[in-house]
Coordinates of C-alpha atoms and ligand atoms in Angstrom, one line a residue:
M232 CA 0.0 0.1 0.1
V233 CA 1.5 3.0 -1.3
V234 CA 0.4 6.8 0.0
T235 CA 2.3 10.1 -1.0
G236 CA 1.9 13.7 -1.8
P237 CA -0.5 16.4 -2.6
A238 CA -3.3 16.7 -5.5
G239 CA -1.8 15.1 -8.4
V240 CA -0.2 12.4 -6.0
P241 CA -1.7 8.8 -5.1
L242 CA -3.9 9.0 -2.1
L243 CA -3.9 5.3 -1.8
T244 CA -2.9 2.2 -3.6
M245 CA -4.3 -1.1 -3.0
A246 CA -3.6 -4.5 -4.8
L247 CA -7.0 -6.2 -6.1
R248 CA -5.6 -9.8 -6.4
V249 CA -8.5 -12.5 -5.2
E250 CA -12.0 -12.5 -4.4
H251 CA -12.2 -10.9 -0.8
D252 CA -9.9 -7.6 -2.4
I253 CA -13.1 -6.7 -4.2
F254 CA -14.9 -6.1 -0.7
V255 CA -11.7 -4.0 0.5
V256 CA -11.6 -2.2 -2.4
R257 CA -15.2 -0.9 -2.4
Q258 CA -14.9 -0.5 1.3
R259 CA -11.6 1.8 0.9
G260 CA -13.3 3.4 -1.5
R261 CA -16.5 4.6 0.1
E262 CA -13.7 5.7 2.4
V263 CA -11.1 7.7 0.4
A264 CA -14.9 9.2 -1.0
A265 CA -16.0 10.4 2.5
A266 CA -12.2 11.5 3.4
V267 CA -12.1 13.9 0.1
G268 CA -15.4 15.7 1.0
L269 CA -18.0 13.4 -1.2
E270 CA -21.5 13.8 0.1
H271 CA -22.9 10.2 1.0
Q272 CA -24.7 9.1 -2.6
D273 CA -21.6 9.7 -4.3
Q274 CA -19.6 8.0 -1.7
V275 CA -22.1 4.8 -2.2
R276 CA -21.9 5.6 -6.0
I277 CA -18.5 5.5 -6.5
A278 CA -17.5 2.5 -4.2
T279 CA -20.7 0.7 -6.1
A280 CA -18.8 1.2 -9.7
L281 CA -15.2 1.0 -8.4
S282 CA -16.7 -2.8 -7.2
E283 CA -18.4 -3.5 -10.3
V284 CA -15.3 -2.9 -12.1
A285 CA -13.0 -4.7 -9.2
R286 CA -15.2 -7.7 -10.1
D287 CA -14.9 -7.4 -14.1
L288 CA -11.0 -6.8 -13.7
L289 CA -10.5 -9.7 -11.5
H290 CA -12.1 -12.0 -13.7
S291 CA -11.2 -11.2 -17.1
V292 CA -7.7 -10.4 -16.3
G293 CA -7.0 -11.9 -13.0
G294 CA -6.5 -8.4 -11.3
A295 CA -5.2 -5.1 -11.0
Q296 CA -3.5 -2.4 -9.2
V297 CA -5.6 0.4 -7.4
T298 CA -5.0 4.4 -7.0
F299 CA -6.9 6.5 -6.1
V300 CA -5.8 10.1 -6.5
L301 CA -7.0 13.7 -6.3
V302 CA -6.3 16.0 -9.5
D303 CA -7.4 19.7 -10.3
D304 CA -8.8 20.1 -14.1
A305 CA -8.0 22.8 -16.0
D306 CA -10.5 24.7 -14.6
G307 CA -9.2 24.1 -11.4
R308 CA -12.4 21.5 -10.3
R309 CA -11.2 18.6 -8.2
H310 CA -12.0 15.4 -8.7
L311 CA -11.1 12.1 -7.1
R312 CA -9.8 9.6 -10.0
V313 CA -9.4 5.8 -9.4
D314 CA -6.9 4.5 -11.8
L315 CA -7.2 0.6 -12.2
L316 CA -3.9 -0.9 -13.8
P317 CA -4.6 -4.4 -15.2
V318 CA -2.1 -6.8 -14.1
R319 CA -2.2 -8.6 -17.7
P320 CA -3.4 -6.5 -20.7
L321 CA -7.1 -5.9 -21.4
P322 CA -8.2 -8.3 -24.2
G323 CA -7.9 -6.2 -27.1
G324 CA -6.9 -3.1 -25.2
R325 CA -10.6 -2.5 -24.3
Y326 CA -12.9 -2.7 -21.3
E327 CA -16.6 -3.0 -21.6
P328 CA -18.3 -2.9 -18.0
Q329 CA -20.6 -6.3 -17.5
S330 CA -23.4 -4.0 -16.2
G331 CA -23.8 -0.6 -18.4
A332 CA -25.2 0.8 -15.6
V333 CA -22.2 1.5 -14.1
A334 CA -21.2 4.4 -16.3
R335 CA -23.7 6.7 -15.1
L336 CA -22.7 6.4 -11.5
V337 CA -19.6 8.6 -12.2
D338 CA -18.5 11.3 -14.1
K339 CA -16.3 9.9 -16.1
L340 CA -15.4 5.6 -16.6
G341 CA -12.8 4.4 -19.8
V342 CA -9.6 3.1 -20.7
V343 CA -6.9 5.3 -20.7
T344 CA -3.3 4.6 -22.0
G345 CA -0.3 6.8 -20.9
E346 CA 3.3 6.2 -20.6
G347 CA 3.0 2.4 -22.1
D348 CA 0.4 1.6 -19.2
T349 CA -3.4 1.3 -20.1
V350 CA -5.7 2.0 -17.0
V351 CA -9.3 1.9 -16.4
R352 CA -10.2 5.2 -15.2
M353 CA -13.0 6.5 -13.5
S354 CA -13.6 10.0 -12.0
R355 CA -15.9 11.9 -9.6
R356 CA -16.1 16.0 -9.0
V357 CA -15.6 17.0 -5.4
P358 CA -17.6 19.7 -4.2
A359 CA -16.2 23.1 -4.2
T360 CA -17.2 23.2 -0.5
A361 CA -14.9 20.3 0.5
E362 CA -12.2 21.2 2.4
V363 CA -9.1 18.6 1.5
S364 CA -6.5 21.3 -0.1
T365 CA -3.5 21.6 2.1
P366 CA -0.8 19.5 2.3
E367 CA -1.0 19.2 5.6
R368 CA -4.4 18.1 5.7
L369 CA -3.7 15.7 2.6
A370 CA -1.1 14.3 4.7
E371 CA -3.3 13.7 7.4
L372 CA -5.8 12.1 5.1
R373 CA -3.2 9.8 3.9
S374 CA -2.1 8.6 7.3
E375 CA -5.9 8.1 8.4
L376 CA -6.5 5.9 5.5
E377 CA -3.4 3.7 6.2
R378 CA -4.4 3.3 10.0
N379 CA -8.0 2.2 8.9
A380 CA -7.4 -1.5 8.7
P381 CA -9.9 -2.7 6.1
G382 CA -12.9 -5.1 7.8
S383 CA -13.9 -8.1 6.7
A384 CA -16.4 -9.0 3.8
L385 CA -19.0 -9.4 6.1
D386 CA -18.7 -6.4 7.6
E387 CA -18.6 -4.7 4.0
L388 CA -22.0 -6.9 3.2
A389 CA -23.1 -5.2 6.5
A390 CA -22.7 -1.8 5.0
Q391 CA -23.5 -2.7 1.6
N392 CA -26.7 -3.7 3.5
A393 CA -27.6 -0.2 5.4
Q394 CA -26.4 1.9 2.5
L395 CA -29.0 -0.3 0.8
I396 CA -31.6 0.5 3.3
A397 CA -30.9 4.2 3.2
A398 CA -31.4 4.5 -0.7
L399 CA -34.5 2.6 -0.4
D400 CA -35.9 5.0 2.0
E401 CA -35.2 7.6 0.0
V402 CA -36.9 6.5 -3.4
R403 CA -40.0 6.2 -0.8
S404 CA -39.7 9.2 0.5
Q405 CA -38.9 10.5 -2.7
R406 CA -42.0 8.6 -4.4
D407 CA -44.6 9.8 -1.4
E408 CA -43.4 13.3 -2.5
L409 CA -44.5 12.8 -5.9
A410 CA -47.6 11.1 -4.4
V411 CA -48.6 14.7 -3.0
L412 CA -47.3 16.6 -5.7
N413 CA -49.6 14.8 -8.0
E414 CA -51.9 15.5 -5.6
E415 CA -51.6 19.5 -6.0
L416 CA -50.9 18.8 -9.7
A417 CA -54.2 17.8 -10.1
E418 CA -56.0 19.6 -7.7
T419 CA -54.6 23.0 -9.7
N420 CA -56.0 21.5 -12.8
R421 CA -59.3 21.8 -11.3
G422 CA -59.0 24.9 -10.2
V423 CA -58.1 25.8 -13.6
V424 CA -60.7 24.3 -15.6
A425 CA -63.1 25.7 -13.1
L426 CA -61.6 28.7 -14.0
Y427 CA -61.5 28.1 -17.9
N428 CA -64.9 27.6 -17.9
Q429 CA -66.2 30.9 -16.0
L430 CA -64.4 32.6 -18.2
T431 CA -65.4 30.8 -21.0
E432 CA -69.1 31.4 -19.8
E433 CA -68.1 35.1 -18.9
L434 CA -66.8 35.3 -22.4
E435 CA -69.9 34.6 -24.0
E436 CA -72.2 36.5 -22.1
T437 CA -69.8 39.4 -23.2
N438 CA -70.0 38.5 -26.8
R439 CA -74.1 38.2 -26.6
G440 CA -74.1 41.8 -25.1
V441 CA -71.8 42.9 -27.4
V442 CA -73.8 41.6 -30.4
A443 CA -76.8 43.1 -29.1
L444 CA -75.3 46.3 -28.8
Y445 CA -74.2 45.9 -32.4
A446 CA -77.5 45.4 -33.4
E447 CA -79.0 48.3 -31.4
L448 CA -76.2 50.4 -32.8
D449 CA -76.8 49.2 -36.9
E450 CA -80.4 50.2 -35.9
K451 CA -79.4 53.5 -34.5
S452 CA -77.1 54.4 -37.5
A453 CA -79.9 53.6 -40.1
Q454 CA -82.2 55.8 -38.1
L455 CA -79.8 58.3 -38.1
R456 CA -79.0 58.3 -41.7
A457 CA -82.5 58.3 -42.6
A458 CA -83.4 61.4 -40.1
S459 CA -80.5 63.0 -42.2
E460 CA -82.0 61.8 -45.4
S461 CA -85.5 63.2 -44.8
K462 CA -83.7 66.2 -43.3
S463 CA -81.6 67.0 -46.0
R464 CA -84.8 66.1 -48.3
F465 CA -87.3 68.5 -46.3
L466 CA -84.3 71.3 -46.6
A467 CA -84.3 70.8 -50.5
N468 CA -87.7 71.0 -50.8
V469 CA -88.8 73.9 -48.4
S470 CA -85.7 76.1 -49.9
H471 CA -86.9 75.0 -53.3
E472 CA -91.1 75.8 -52.7
L473 CA -89.9 79.1 -51.0
R474 CA -87.4 80.7 -53.8
A475 CA -90.5 81.4 -56.4
P476 CA -92.5 83.4 -53.7
V477 CA -89.5 85.0 -52.3
T478 CA -88.3 85.6 -56.1
A479 CA -92.3 87.0 -57.0
I480 CA -91.8 89.4 -54.0
M481 CA -88.4 90.7 -54.9
G482 CA -90.0 90.9 -58.9
L483 CA -93.0 93.2 -57.0
G484 CA -90.7 95.3 -55.1
R485 CA -89.0 95.9 -57.9
L486 CA -92.3 96.9 -60.1
L487 CA -93.3 99.4 -57.1
G488 CA -90.0 101.0 -57.3
D489 CA -90.0 101.2 -61.0
S490 CA -90.6 104.9 -62.3
A491 CA -93.0 103.7 -64.7
S492 CA -95.3 102.6 -62.2
D493 CA -97.5 105.6 -59.9
P494 CA -95.1 107.5 -57.9
L495 CA -94.6 106.6 -54.2
T496 CA -94.2 108.7 -51.3
A497 CA -90.6 108.8 -50.0
E498 CA -92.1 106.7 -46.5
Q499 CA -93.4 104.1 -49.6
A500 CA -90.5 104.0 -51.3
R501 CA -88.1 103.6 -47.9
Q502 CA -90.6 100.1 -46.7
V503 CA -90.7 99.2 -50.4
G504 CA -86.8 99.2 -50.4
L505 CA -86.8 97.4 -46.9
I506 CA -88.9 94.6 -48.0
R507 CA -86.9 93.9 -51.1
S508 CA -83.7 94.1 -48.9
S509 CA -85.2 91.3 -46.6
A510 CA -86.6 89.5 -49.4
G511 CA -82.8 89.4 -51.1
D512 CA -81.6 88.2 -47.9
L513 CA -84.1 85.5 -47.7
L514 CA -83.1 84.5 -51.2
T515 CA -79.6 84.2 -50.3
L516 CA -80.5 82.0 -47.9
V517 CA -82.8 80.5 -49.8
N518 CA -80.3 79.2 -52.3
E519 CA -77.4 78.5 -49.7
L520 CA -79.8 76.0 -47.9
L521 CA -80.4 74.7 -51.3
D522 CA -77.2 73.9 -52.0
L523 CA -76.2 72.3 -48.7
A524 CA -79.1 70.1 -49.1
K525 CA -77.9 68.8 -52.7
A526 CA -74.6 68.9 -51.1
E527 CA -75.8 66.7 -48.1
S528 CA -78.0 64.2 -50.2
G529 CA -75.4 63.8 -52.2
R530 CA -76.5 64.9 -55.5
I531 CA -73.8 67.3 -56.8
E532 CA -71.5 64.9 -58.9
P533 CA -67.7 67.2 -59.2
D534 CA -67.0 67.4 -62.8
W535 CA -63.4 66.1 -62.7
S536 CA -60.9 67.5 -64.9
E537 CA -57.2 69.1 -64.7
V538 CA -57.0 72.3 -63.4
D539 CA -54.9 75.2 -63.5
L540 CA -55.1 77.2 -60.6
R541 CA -53.4 80.4 -62.1
P542 CA -56.8 81.6 -63.9
V543 CA -58.5 80.3 -61.3
F544 CA -57.2 82.7 -58.9
G545 CA -57.1 85.4 -61.5
Q546 CA -61.1 85.5 -61.9
L547 CA -61.1 85.4 -57.5
R548 CA -58.8 88.3 -57.7
G549 CA -61.0 90.5 -59.9
T550 CA -64.4 89.0 -58.4
L551 CA -63.5 89.7 -55.1
R552 CA -61.8 93.0 -55.6
A553 CA -65.4 94.9 -55.7
L554 CA -66.0 93.5 -52.5
A555 CA -63.2 94.6 -50.8
T556 CA -64.2 97.8 -50.4
R557 CA -62.8 99.0 -47.0
P558 CA -59.8 101.2 -47.1
D559 CA -57.5 99.6 -44.5
V560 CA -58.2 95.8 -46.2
E561 CA -55.9 94.6 -48.7
L562 CA -56.8 91.9 -51.1
V563 CA -53.9 90.0 -51.9
V564 CA -54.3 86.8 -54.4
E565 CA -50.6 85.4 -54.5
E566 CA -49.8 83.8 -57.7
P567 CA -49.7 80.2 -57.5
P568 CA -46.0 78.2 -57.9
V569 CA -45.8 76.5 -61.5
P570 CA -46.8 73.8 -62.3
A571 CA -49.8 74.8 -60.8
T572 CA -52.2 72.1 -61.8
L573 CA -54.4 69.8 -59.9
R574 CA -57.3 67.6 -60.7
T575 CA -60.7 68.7 -59.5
D576 CA -63.8 70.6 -59.8
E577 CA -62.8 74.2 -61.3
V578 CA -66.5 75.7 -60.2
L579 CA -66.6 73.7 -57.0
L580 CA -63.3 74.8 -55.9
A581 CA -63.4 78.5 -56.8
Q582 CA -67.0 78.5 -54.9
V583 CA -64.9 77.0 -51.6
L584 CA -62.2 80.1 -51.9
R585 CA -64.4 82.3 -52.8
N586 CA -66.3 81.8 -50.2
L587 CA -63.4 81.9 -47.6
L588 CA -62.4 85.2 -49.4
H589 CA -65.5 86.6 -48.8
N590 CA -65.6 85.7 -45.1
G591 CA -61.8 87.2 -44.5
L592 CA -62.9 90.1 -46.4
K593 CA -66.5 90.4 -43.9
F594 CA -64.8 90.0 -40.5
T595 CA -61.7 92.0 -41.0
E596 CA -61.2 95.6 -40.1
R597 CA -57.8 96.5 -41.2
G598 CA -54.8 94.8 -42.5
E599 CA -55.2 92.1 -45.5
V600 CA -56.7 88.8 -46.8
R601 CA -54.2 86.8 -48.6
L602 CA -55.1 83.7 -50.8
R603 CA -51.6 81.1 -51.4
A604 CA -51.2 78.1 -52.8
E605 CA -48.4 76.0 -51.6
R606 CA -47.5 72.3 -52.8
R607 CA -46.2 70.0 -51.0
D608 CA -45.7 66.2 -52.5
D609 CA -48.9 65.1 -53.8
Q610 CA -50.9 67.8 -52.2
W611 CA -52.1 71.3 -52.7
S612 CA -52.4 73.4 -49.8
L613 CA -54.7 76.4 -50.8
S614 CA -54.8 79.1 -47.4
V615 CA -57.0 82.4 -46.9
S616 CA -55.5 83.8 -44.2
D617 CA -56.8 87.3 -42.7
T618 CA -55.7 89.6 -39.9
G619 CA -59.3 89.8 -38.9
A620 CA -60.8 89.5 -35.2
G621 CA -59.9 85.8 -35.3
I622 CA -62.0 83.0 -33.7
P623 CA -62.0 81.5 -29.7
P624 CA -59.9 78.0 -30.3
E625 CA -63.1 76.2 -28.6
L626 CA -65.1 77.4 -31.4
H627 CA -63.0 76.5 -34.0
E628 CA -65.3 73.2 -35.1
R629 CA -68.8 74.8 -34.1
I630 CA -68.2 77.3 -37.1
F631 CA -68.7 74.4 -39.3
E632 CA -72.0 73.5 -38.0
E633 CA -74.9 74.5 -39.7
F634 CA -76.2 77.8 -38.8
Y635 CA -73.9 78.6 -35.8
Q636 CA -72.0 81.9 -36.0
V637 CA -69.8 83.6 -33.7
P638 CA -71.7 85.8 -31.0
G639 CA -70.5 89.1 -31.8
A640 CA -69.9 89.0 -34.8
T641 CA -74.1 88.7 -36.1
R642 CA -74.0 92.1 -36.7
I643 CA -72.0 91.5 -39.9
G644 CA -74.8 89.5 -41.2
G645 CA -74.4 86.1 -43.4
T646 CA -76.3 82.8 -42.7
G647 CA -74.2 80.1 -40.8
L648 CA -74.2 77.9 -43.6
G649 CA -71.2 79.2 -45.7
L650 CA -68.7 77.1 -44.1
P651 CA -70.4 73.8 -43.5
Y652 CA -70.9 74.3 -47.5
A653 CA -67.3 74.6 -48.2
R654 CA -66.5 71.8 -45.7
R655 CA -68.9 69.6 -47.8
L656 CA -67.9 70.4 -51.0
V657 CA -64.1 70.0 -50.5
T658 CA -64.7 66.7 -48.6
L659 CA -66.2 65.5 -51.8
L660 CA -63.1 66.6 -53.9
G661 CA -61.4 64.2 -51.7
G662 CA -59.7 67.2 -49.5
A663 CA -60.3 68.7 -46.3
L664 CA -61.0 71.8 -44.6
A665 CA -59.2 73.5 -41.7
V666 CA -59.1 76.3 -39.6
S667 CA -56.2 78.0 -37.0
S668 CA -56.9 80.9 -35.7
E669 CA -56.6 83.7 -32.3
P670 CA -58.5 86.3 -30.8
G671 CA -57.3 89.4 -32.4
R672 CA -54.3 87.8 -34.9
G673 CA -56.7 86.9 -37.2
S674 CA -57.6 83.4 -38.7
T675 CA -56.2 81.0 -41.3
F676 CA -58.7 78.8 -43.6
T677 CA -56.7 76.0 -45.2
V678 CA -58.0 73.6 -47.8
T679 CA -55.6 70.7 -48.8
L680 CA -56.8 68.8 -51.8
P681 CA -54.9 65.8 -54.0
V682 CA -52.5 66.7 -56.8
G683 CA -54.7 63.7 -58.2
G684 CA -57.8 64.5 -57.4
A685 CA -60.5 62.0 -55.1
Ligands
LIG733 P1 -71.5 83.5 -42.4 O1 -70.5 83.9 -42.7 O2 -72.8 83.4 -43.6 O3 -72.0 83.7 -41.3 P2 -70.3 80.8 -42.0 O4 -70.6 79.6 -42.1 O5 -69.3 80.9 -43.5 O6 -71.3 81.8 -41.9 O7 -69.6 81.2 -40.9 C1 -69.6 80.6 -39.8 C2 -68.9 81.6 -38.2 O8 -67.6 81.9 -38.7 C3 -69.2 83.5 -39.1 O9 -70.4 83.9 -38.5 C4 -68.4 84.1 -38.1 O10 -68.6 84.2 -36.8 C5 -67.3 82.9 -38.3 N1 -66.3 83.3 -39.0 C6 -66.2 82.8 -40.4 N2 -65.2 83.3 -41.2 C7 -64.3 83.7 -40.2 C8 -63.1 84.3 -40.6 N3 -62.4 84.9 -41.5 N4 -62.8 85.7 -39.2 C9 -63.6 85.6 -38.2 N5 -64.6 85.0 -38.3 C10 -65.0 83.9 -39.1

């Protein structure tokens, strides 16, 4: 028996010659494993593997020299290694354990050839926490191992039995734990299934609710559509019916004031004048109502063509100059950048811009009203800006409602139908009409239109 040096040097060497040595090898294996700090289970594993391999070698080649050694691998991890050097060469230089399960008991098991010797080598990693690193401790360990005389085969058998009982105990307690776990799992499963059923039910209920809501929504939208259609029809009919009598009143007023008719007193002439101007206002209202009703009922079909903005702007410049009567207000119609073309309905577009310019002139006391065109990618942006009274931000959307007029500005006249109509037309042309305005600083109405039409 040889016992020497620190890590890398044999801890214990012993001979395997007769059947009894198998027990001794097993016993010593367990002792060494315990001494270097392997835990109980690993001690049993390595001892079992060792006795199996020892038996194989004794029977196949008649014995071996068994060496226990502590080695460190390249990563500094420590392993307990057992080399079994056969007394005669292994048949074919190979070794296959009789029981395949043996290899699973240790980290490594195989035949290694080095320095002319062929050994069967097995190793098992020693936990980092095990304390056997100092040379003194190793020396102590070796002398301890030397002192421990090997017990009899009977002792080893008793020890093996005790280990078997411990292993069985462990298996039983693991099986009990497994049973408890299984029960818990089944319980959880039942909970999950119940929750799933409840959720499914709630989902179905919600779905039924949503379906009912949708049906109601559909019905309401149909009612709304019908109401909107009847409103447009009503407006169109009423305004159409009103147009004839209002035109007649205007004609009669004109006749009364005509020089060919009987002369009127000054008071009568004033009253006839009032009748005529009221009838004129009424006719404007009726015409605008009719336009809006037409736009809303979708009866306006844009007449699409390639339109050059320059003549359109030129015409607006000419016709609106007559309306720009305030000496302190300048009407500026900028020249559009070329190529100034887009696909649209020229008449409807001119109507929208005229309306916006008209508003600008109406609500601006001094400064300017400016029309300018800008092309950005495939969009035209046509803006009418003024230096007038401006509109409070909370009313920016309201002014697009029918008949809405900003309080205080009503004395200027108008119907409150111009902007809703303009927005309808711009939408028909595939664009959008927006306002940005600050009270006291003026307003900018911007029409954006796609170059290629709707
Ligand atoms: P109308 O001009 O016939 O009153 P609109 O629908 O064209 O009707 O305009 C609605 C209201 O929006 C106007 O009465 C006015 O209060 C406000 N508004 C429109 N354009 C301007 C503007 N350029 N500056 C200030 N307020 C404006």
